[in-house]
Short mmCIF file of C-alpha atoms and ligand atoms in Angstrom, two decimals:
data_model
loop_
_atom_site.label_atom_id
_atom_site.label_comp_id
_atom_site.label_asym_id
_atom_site.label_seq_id
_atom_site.Cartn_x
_atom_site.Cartn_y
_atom_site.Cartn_z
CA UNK A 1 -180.81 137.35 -3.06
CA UNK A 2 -178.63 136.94 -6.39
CA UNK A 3 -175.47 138.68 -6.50
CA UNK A 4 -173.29 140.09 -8.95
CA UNK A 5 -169.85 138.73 -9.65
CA UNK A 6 -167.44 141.32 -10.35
CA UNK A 7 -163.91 141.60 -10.32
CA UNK A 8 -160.90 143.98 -9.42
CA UNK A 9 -157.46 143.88 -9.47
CA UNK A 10 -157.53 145.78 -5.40
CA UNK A 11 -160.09 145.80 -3.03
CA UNK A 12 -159.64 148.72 -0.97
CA UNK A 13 -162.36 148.63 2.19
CA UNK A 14 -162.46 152.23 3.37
CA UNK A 15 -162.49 155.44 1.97
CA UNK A 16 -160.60 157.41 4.36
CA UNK A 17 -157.21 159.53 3.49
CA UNK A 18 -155.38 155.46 3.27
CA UNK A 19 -157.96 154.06 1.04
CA UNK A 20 -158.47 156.85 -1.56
CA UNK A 21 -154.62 157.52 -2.00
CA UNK A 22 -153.92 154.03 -2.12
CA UNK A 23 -156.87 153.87 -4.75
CA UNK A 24 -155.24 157.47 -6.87
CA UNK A 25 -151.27 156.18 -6.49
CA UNK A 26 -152.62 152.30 -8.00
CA UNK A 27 -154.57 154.40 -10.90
CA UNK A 28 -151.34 156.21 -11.74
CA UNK A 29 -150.02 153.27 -12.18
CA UNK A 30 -152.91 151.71 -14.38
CA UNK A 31 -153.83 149.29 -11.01
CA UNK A 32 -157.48 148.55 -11.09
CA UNK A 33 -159.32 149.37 -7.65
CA UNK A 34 -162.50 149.39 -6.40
CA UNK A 35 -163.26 151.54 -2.91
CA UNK A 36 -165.85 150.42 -0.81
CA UNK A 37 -167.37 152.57 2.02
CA UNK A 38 -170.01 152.43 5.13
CA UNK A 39 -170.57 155.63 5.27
CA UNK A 40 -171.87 158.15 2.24
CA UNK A 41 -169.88 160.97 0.91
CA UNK A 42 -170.77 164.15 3.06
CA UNK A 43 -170.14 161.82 6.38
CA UNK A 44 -166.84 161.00 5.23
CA UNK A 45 -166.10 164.96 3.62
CA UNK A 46 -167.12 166.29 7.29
CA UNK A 47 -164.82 163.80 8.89
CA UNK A 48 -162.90 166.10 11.71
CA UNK A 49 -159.49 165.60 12.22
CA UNK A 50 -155.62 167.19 12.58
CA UNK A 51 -154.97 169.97 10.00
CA UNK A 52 -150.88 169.33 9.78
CA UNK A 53 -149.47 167.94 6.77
CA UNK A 54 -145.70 166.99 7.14
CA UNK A 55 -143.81 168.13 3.99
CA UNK A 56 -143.52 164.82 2.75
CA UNK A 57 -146.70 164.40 2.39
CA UNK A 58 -147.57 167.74 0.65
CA UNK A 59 -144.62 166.76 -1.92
CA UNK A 60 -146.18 163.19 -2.98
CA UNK A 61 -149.66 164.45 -2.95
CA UNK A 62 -148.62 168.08 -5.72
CA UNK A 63 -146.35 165.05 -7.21
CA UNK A 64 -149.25 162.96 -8.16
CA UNK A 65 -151.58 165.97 -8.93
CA UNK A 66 -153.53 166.02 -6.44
CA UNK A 67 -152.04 169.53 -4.22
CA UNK A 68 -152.99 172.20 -6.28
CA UNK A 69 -155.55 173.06 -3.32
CA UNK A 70 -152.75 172.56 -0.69
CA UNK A 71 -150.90 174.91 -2.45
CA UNK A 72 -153.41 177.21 -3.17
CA UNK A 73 -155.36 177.20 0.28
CA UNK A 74 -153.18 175.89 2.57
CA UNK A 75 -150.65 177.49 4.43
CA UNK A 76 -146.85 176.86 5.10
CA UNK A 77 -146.14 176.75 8.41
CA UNK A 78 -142.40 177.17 9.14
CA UNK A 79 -141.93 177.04 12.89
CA UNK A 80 -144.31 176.02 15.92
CA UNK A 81 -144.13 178.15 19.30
CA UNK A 82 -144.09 176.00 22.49
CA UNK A 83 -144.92 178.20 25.63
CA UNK A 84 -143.84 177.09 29.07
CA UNK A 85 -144.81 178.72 32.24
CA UNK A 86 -146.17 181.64 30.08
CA UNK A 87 -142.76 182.17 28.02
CA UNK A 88 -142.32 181.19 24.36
CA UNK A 89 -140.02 179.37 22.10
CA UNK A 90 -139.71 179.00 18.61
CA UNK A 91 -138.81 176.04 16.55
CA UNK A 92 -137.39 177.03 13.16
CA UNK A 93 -138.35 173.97 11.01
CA UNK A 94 -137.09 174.78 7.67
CA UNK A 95 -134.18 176.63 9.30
CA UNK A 96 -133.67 172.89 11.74
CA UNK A 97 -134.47 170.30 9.67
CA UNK A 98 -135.02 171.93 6.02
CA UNK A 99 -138.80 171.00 5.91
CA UNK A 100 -142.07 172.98 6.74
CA UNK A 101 -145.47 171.50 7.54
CA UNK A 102 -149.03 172.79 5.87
CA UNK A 103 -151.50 173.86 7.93
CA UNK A 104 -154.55 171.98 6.04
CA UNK A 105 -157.53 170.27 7.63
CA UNK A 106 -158.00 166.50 6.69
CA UNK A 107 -161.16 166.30 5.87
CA UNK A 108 -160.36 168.82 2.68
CA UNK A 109 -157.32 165.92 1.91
CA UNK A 110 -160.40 163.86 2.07
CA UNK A 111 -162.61 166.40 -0.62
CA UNK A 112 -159.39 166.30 -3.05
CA UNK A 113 -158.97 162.84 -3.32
CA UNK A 114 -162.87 161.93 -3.88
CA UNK A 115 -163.19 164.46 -6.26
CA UNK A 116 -159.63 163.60 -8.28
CA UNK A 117 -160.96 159.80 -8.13
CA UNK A 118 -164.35 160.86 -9.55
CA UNK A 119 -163.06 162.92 -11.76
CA UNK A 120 -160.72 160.35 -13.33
CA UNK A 121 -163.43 157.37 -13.19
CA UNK A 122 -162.05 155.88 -10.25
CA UNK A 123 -164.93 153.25 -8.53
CA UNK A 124 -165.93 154.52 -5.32
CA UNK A 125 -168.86 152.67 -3.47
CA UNK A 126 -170.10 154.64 -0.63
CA UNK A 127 -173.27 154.65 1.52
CA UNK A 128 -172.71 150.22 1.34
CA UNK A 129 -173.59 147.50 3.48
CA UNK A 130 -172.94 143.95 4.89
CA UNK A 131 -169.45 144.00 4.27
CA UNK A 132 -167.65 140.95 4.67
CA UNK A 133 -164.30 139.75 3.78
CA UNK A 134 -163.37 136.06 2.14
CA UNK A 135 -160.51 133.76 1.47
CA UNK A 136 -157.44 136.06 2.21
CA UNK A 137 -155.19 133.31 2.77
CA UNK A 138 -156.02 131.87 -0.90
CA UNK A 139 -155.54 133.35 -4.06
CA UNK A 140 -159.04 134.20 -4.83
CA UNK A 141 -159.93 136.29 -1.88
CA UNK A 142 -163.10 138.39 -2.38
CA UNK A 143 -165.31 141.10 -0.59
CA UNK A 144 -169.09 140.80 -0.40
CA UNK A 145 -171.06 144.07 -0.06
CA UNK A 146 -175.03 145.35 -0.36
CA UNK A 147 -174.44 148.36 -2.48
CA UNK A 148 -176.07 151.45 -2.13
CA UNK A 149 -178.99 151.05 -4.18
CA UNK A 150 -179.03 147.29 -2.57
CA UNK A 151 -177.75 144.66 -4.77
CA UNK A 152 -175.76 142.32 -3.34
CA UNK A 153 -172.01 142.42 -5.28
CA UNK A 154 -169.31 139.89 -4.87
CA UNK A 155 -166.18 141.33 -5.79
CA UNK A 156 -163.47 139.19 -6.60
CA UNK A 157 -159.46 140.52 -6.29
CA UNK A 158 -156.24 139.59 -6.02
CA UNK A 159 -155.79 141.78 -2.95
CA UNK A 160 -157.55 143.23 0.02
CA UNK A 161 -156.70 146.67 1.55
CA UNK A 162 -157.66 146.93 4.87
CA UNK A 163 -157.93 150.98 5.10
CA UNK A 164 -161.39 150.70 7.67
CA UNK A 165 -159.91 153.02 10.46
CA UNK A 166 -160.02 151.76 14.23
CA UNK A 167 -163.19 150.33 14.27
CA UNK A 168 -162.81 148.42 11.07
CA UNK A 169 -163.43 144.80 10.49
CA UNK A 170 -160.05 143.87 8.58
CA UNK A 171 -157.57 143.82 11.49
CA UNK A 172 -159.57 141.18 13.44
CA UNK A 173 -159.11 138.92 9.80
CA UNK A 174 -155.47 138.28 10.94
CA UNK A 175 -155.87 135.48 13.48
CA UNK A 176 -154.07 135.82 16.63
CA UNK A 177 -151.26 134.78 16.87
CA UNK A 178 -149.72 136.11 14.83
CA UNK A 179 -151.42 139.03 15.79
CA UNK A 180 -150.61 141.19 18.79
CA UNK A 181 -152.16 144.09 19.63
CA UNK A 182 -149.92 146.64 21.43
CA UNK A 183 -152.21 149.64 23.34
CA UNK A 184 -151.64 152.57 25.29
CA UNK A 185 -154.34 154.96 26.56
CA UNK A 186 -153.49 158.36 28.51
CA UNK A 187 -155.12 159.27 31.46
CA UNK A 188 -156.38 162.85 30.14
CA UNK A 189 -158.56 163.70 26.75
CA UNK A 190 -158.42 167.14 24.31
CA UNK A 191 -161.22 169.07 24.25
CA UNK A 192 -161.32 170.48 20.82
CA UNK A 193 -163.39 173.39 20.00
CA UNK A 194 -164.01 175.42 16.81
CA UNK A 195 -164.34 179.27 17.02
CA UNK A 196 -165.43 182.02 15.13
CA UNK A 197 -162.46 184.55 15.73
CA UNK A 198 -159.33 186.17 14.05
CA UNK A 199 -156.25 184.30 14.16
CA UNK A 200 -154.29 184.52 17.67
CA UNK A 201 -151.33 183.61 16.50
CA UNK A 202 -149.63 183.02 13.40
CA UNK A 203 -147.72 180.01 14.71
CA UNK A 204 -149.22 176.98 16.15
CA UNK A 205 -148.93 177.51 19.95
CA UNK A 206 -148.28 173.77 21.71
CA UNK A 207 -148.48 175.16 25.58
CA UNK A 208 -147.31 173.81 28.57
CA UNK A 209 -148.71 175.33 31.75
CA UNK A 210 -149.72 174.56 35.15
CA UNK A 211 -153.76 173.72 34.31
CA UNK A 212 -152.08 171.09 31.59
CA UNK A 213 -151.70 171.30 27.99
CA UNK A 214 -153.43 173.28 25.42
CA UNK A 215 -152.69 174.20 21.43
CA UNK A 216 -153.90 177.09 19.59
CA UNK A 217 -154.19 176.20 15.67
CA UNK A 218 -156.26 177.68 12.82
CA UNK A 219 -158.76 176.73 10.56
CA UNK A 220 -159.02 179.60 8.22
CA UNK A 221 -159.01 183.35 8.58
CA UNK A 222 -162.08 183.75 10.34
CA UNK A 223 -162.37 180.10 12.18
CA UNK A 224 -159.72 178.77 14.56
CA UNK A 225 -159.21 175.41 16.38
CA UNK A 226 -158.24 175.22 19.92
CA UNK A 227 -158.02 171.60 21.89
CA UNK A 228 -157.13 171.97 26.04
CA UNK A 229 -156.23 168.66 28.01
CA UNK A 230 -158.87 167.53 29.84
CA UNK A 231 -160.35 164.58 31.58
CA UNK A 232 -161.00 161.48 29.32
CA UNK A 233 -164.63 161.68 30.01
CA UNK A 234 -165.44 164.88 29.99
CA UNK A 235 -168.86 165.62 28.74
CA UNK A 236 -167.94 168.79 26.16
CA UNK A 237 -171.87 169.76 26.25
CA UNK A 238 -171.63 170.11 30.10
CA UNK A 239 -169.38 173.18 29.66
CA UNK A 240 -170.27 176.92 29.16
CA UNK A 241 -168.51 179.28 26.30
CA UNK A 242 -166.83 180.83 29.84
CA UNK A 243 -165.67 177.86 31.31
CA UNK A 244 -164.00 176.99 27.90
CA UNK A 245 -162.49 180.54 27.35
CA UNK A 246 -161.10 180.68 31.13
CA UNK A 247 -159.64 177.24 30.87
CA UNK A 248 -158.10 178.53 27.68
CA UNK A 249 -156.81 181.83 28.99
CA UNK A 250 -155.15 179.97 32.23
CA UNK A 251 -152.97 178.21 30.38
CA UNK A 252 -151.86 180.65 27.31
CA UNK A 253 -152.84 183.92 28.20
CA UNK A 254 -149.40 185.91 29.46
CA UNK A 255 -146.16 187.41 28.67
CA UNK A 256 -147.70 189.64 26.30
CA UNK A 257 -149.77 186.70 24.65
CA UNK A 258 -153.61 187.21 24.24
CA UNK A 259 -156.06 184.85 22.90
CA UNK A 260 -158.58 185.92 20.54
CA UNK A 261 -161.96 185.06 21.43
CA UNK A 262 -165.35 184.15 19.59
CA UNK A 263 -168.27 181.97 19.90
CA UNK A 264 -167.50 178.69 19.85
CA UNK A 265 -169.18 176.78 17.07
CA UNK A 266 -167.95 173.17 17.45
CA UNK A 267 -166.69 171.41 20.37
CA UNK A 268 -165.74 167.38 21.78
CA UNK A 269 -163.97 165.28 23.38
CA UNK A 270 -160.97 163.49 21.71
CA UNK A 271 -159.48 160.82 23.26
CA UNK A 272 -155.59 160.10 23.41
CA UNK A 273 -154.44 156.42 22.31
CA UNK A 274 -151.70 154.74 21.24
CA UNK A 275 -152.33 151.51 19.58
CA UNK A 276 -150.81 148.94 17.06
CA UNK A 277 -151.40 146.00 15.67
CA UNK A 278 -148.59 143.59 13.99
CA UNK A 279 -148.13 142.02 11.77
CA UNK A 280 -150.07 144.41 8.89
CA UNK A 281 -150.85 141.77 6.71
CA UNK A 282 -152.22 138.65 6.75
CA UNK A 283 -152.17 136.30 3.38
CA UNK A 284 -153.34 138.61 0.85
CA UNK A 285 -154.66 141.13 3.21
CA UNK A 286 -152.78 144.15 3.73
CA UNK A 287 -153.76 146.86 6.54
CA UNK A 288 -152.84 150.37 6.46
CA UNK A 289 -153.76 153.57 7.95
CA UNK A 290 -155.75 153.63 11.17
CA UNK A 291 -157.09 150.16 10.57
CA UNK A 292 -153.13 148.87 11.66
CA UNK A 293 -152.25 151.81 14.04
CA UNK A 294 -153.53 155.06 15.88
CA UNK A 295 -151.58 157.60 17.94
CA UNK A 296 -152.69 160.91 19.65
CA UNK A 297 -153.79 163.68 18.18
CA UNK A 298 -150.27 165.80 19.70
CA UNK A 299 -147.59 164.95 16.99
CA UNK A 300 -150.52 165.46 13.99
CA UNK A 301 -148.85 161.81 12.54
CA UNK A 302 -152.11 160.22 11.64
CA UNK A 303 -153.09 161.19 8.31
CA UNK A 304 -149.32 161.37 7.69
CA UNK A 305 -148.98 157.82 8.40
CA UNK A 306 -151.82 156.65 6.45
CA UNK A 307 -150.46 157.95 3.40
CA UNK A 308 -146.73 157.11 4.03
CA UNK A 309 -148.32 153.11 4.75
CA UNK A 310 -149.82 153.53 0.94
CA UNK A 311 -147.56 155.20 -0.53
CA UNK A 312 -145.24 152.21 0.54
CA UNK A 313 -148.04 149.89 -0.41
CA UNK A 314 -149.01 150.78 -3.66
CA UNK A 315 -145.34 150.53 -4.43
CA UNK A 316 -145.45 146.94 -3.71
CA UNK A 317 -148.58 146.21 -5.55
CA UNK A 318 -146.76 147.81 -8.93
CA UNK A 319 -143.94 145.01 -8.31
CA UNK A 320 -146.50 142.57 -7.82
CA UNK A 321 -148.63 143.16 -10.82
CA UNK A 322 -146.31 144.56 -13.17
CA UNK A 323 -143.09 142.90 -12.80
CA UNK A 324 -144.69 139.37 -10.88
CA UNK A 325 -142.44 139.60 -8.14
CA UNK A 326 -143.90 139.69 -4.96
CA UNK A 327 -140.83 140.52 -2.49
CA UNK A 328 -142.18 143.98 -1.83
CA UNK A 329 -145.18 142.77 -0.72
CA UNK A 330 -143.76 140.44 1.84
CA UNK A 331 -141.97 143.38 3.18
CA UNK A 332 -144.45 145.86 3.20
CA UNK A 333 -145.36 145.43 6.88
CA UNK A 334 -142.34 145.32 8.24
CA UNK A 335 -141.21 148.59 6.33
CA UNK A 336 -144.62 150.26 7.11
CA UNK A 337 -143.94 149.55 10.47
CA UNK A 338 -140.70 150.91 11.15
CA UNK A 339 -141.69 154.10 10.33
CA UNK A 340 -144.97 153.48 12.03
CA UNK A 341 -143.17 153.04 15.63
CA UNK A 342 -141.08 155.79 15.02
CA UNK A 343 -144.12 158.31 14.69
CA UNK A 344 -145.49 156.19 17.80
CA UNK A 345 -142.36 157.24 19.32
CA UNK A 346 -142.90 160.82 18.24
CA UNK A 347 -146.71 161.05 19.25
CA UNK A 348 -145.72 159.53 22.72
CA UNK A 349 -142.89 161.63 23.79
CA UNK A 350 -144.42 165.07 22.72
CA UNK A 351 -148.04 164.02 24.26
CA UNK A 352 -145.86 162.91 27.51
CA UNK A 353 -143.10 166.16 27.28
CA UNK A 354 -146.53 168.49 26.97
CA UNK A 355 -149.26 167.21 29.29
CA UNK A 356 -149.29 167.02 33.23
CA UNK A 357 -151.53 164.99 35.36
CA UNK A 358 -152.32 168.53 37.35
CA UNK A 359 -151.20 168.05 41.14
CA UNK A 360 -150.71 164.27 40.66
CA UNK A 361 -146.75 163.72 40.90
CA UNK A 362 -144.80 166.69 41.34
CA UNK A 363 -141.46 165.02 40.45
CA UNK A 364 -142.30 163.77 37.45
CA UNK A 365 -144.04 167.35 36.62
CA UNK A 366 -140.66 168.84 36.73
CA UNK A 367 -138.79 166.16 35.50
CA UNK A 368 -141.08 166.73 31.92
CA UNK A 369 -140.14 170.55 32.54
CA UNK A 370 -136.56 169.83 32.59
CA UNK A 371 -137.03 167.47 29.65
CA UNK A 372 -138.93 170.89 27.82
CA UNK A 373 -136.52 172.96 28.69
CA UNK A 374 -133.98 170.61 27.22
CA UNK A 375 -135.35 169.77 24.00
CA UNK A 376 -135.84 173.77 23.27
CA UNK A 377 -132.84 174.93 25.55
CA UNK A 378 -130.34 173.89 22.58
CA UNK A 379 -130.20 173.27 18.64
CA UNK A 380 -129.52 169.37 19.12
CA UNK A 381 -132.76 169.52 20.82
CA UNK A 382 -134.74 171.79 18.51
CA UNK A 383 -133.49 169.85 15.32
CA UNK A 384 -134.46 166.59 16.49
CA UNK A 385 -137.83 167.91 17.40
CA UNK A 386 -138.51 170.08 13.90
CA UNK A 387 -137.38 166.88 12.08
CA UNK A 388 -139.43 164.32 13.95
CA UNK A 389 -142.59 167.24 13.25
CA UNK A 390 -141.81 167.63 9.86
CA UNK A 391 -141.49 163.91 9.03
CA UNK A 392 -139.26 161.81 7.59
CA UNK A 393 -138.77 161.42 3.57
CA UNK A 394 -141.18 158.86 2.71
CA UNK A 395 -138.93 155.30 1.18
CA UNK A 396 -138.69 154.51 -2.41
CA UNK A 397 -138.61 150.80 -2.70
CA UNK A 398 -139.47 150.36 -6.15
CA UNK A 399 -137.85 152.70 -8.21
CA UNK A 400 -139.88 151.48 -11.31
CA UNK A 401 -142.79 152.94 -9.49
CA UNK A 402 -144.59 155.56 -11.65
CA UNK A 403 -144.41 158.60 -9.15
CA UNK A 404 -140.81 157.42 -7.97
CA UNK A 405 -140.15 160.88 -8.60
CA UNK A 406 -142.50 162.57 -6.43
CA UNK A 407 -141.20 160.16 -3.86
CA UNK A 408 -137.74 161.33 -4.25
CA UNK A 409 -139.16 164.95 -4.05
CA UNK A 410 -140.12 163.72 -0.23
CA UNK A 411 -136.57 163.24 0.03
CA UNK A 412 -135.28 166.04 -1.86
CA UNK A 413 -136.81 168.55 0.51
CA UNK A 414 -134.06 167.64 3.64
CA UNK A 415 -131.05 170.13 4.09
C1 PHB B 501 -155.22 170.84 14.28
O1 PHB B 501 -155.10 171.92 13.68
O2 PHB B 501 -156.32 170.27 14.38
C2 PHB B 501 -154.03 170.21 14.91
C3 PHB B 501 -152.79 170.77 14.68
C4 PHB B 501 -151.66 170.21 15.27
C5 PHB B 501 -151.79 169.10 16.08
C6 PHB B 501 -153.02 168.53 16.30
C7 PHB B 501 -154.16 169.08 15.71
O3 PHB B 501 -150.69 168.59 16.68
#
């Protein structure tokens, strides 16, 4: 079949929360992208996902215009409760580390940055096909795609953003070696449920308890998500609205604390990994988001990472194209990544402090107690946690950059 040449300055393959900001930031900056997507709009709008949103990134995305629902919809969250053996303690975060966190669910990140992109004739290409990508180790590289109506489009570029998620088909471009892939998998799973009930709390509740872990979060007023440890294969259908509400109640209920209970409208099985992959670039192919890294669900990190990876990204790519230097772009992995391993850190150590392999090894069950009864038992401990939750500023590399001052804004926000 013929195809069509066409040509962009960025190829961005992916239109999750990495891709699309990556795409707004390099429009800001008068960078020419095109997006390219598998899956059609509504899939990716009803993508479900973490609803925390560290403070950094709330202050780059109002920065860059594109919070005004954040603000309006989403809700400040200034402390988390952890409960241990049916007791609970509070973790001040603006009082600790001089941040909050917004309760927001990702997949209405997702809705505000397809609709600013629309909106401001950004060139989105969902619903495509036959993706492949070419020459990243030459100066021409170029991504080959069925569109959705199917004509066959080669896109030429000067750059390729790898923003497919997990399961993309970017990371395996990077030959190995270089590339090493560095994994960890949990032995337990969260079983995540959505129910139709009145808030229980107006913290998030991160519990520890002798049936394992479970967290109590909210949706809106009249939906709330709750996720329980569980085994990694659990089958979510298996389970009746009982068995989910006693699990629940055995490891939060007490102490005064009662959860509020509804039908449960949604409900699966998430599974808790650790992965990933260096280096995060390859020739002209730069990964970011999921597509380079993944950590459990515990810390909330994930959509948080995929925008502090861009936000260092598109930095580089305004060096590159507006000032010819390409330093920042040799760099860009190796800054992405420091940050990246310390949110791996993060992500580890609360999903290890919170979760018990029930009955399995009783010394190291008390030994994580200890460890929770340390972190909240003084301020060193509670300020190390709220700032790790909260999230660092996100860098300013290129002060040139066009929302350098939204970036600072990231910064501006610790004590
Ligand atoms: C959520 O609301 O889905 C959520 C909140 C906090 C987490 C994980 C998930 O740590």
């Amino acid at each position: 079949m013929h195809a069509t040449n066409q040509r962009t300055q960025v190829a961005i393959v992916g239109a999750g929360p990495a891709g699309l900001m990556l795409s707004h930031l390099l429009a800001l900056s008068g960078i020419d992208s095109v997006v390219i997507d598998l899956r059609e709009r509504a899939d990716i709008e009803a993508t479900i996902r973490a609803g925390i949103l560290e403070q950094g990134t709330v202050d780059l995305m109002v920065g860059t215009g594109v919070g005004d629902r954040i603000l309006a919809q989403g809700t400040r969250h200034d402390g988390i409760e952890l409960r241990t053996r049916g007791e609970s303690r509070r973790i001040d975060l603006p009082g600790l580390s001089g941040r909050s966190v917004y309760l927001y669910p990702q997949h209405e990140v997702l809705k505000d940055l397809i609709a600013a992109r629309l909106e401001q004739g950004g060139d989105l290409r969902l619903g495509v096909s036959e993706v492949s990508v070419h020459d990243v180790t030459t100066d021409t590289p170029a991504v080959h795609f069925t569109d959705a109506d199917g004509a066959r489009v080669e896109l030429s570029c000067a750059v390729v953003a790898g923003c497919d998620g997990t399961r993309g088909l970017t990371r395996s471009l990077i030959p190995r070696p270089p590339r090493v892939e560095h994994s960890r998998t949990y032995p337990y799973g969260w079983f995540g449920i959505l129910t139709e009930a009145p808030p229980s709390s107006e913290e998030l509740v991160y519990a520890d308890s002798e049936h394992g872990f479970a967290l109590i979060s909210s949706r809106s007023p009249t939906v709330q998500r709750m996720y329980f440890q569980c085994e990694p294969g659990e089958d979510a259908g298996a389970w009746s609205e009982e068995r989910i509400w006693s699990e629940l109640r055995a490891r939060v209920n007490g102490d005064g604390f009662a959860l509020k209970e509804g039908p449960i409208i949604q409900r699966g099985v998430i599974p808790m990994r650790s992965h990933v992959c260096e280096p995060m670039s390859h020739g002209r192919l730069y990964l970011a988001g999921d597509a380079a890294h993944v950590v459990p669900p515990t810390g909330a990190k994930g959509l948080n990472l995929a925008v502090a990876d861009v936000a260092v990204l598109a930095q580089a790519l305004e060096r590159h194209f507006h000032q010819a230097a390409s330093d920042l772009l040799d760099s860009y992995g190796l800054t992405a990544l420091r940050r990246v391993w310390r949110a791996q850190h993060f992500s580890w150590w609360m999903t290890s402090m919170l979760h018990t392999e029930v009955g399995k090894d009783l010394f190291e069950d008390r030994r994580r107690r200890a460890e929770l009864d340390l972190v909240t038992g003084s301020e060193a401990g509670r300020t190390l946690l709220a700032e790790n939750y909260t999230g660092a500023p996100i860098t300013l590399t290129n002060p040139e950059s066009v929302f350098a001052e939204a970036l600072e804004a990231t910064a501006r926000h610790t004590l």
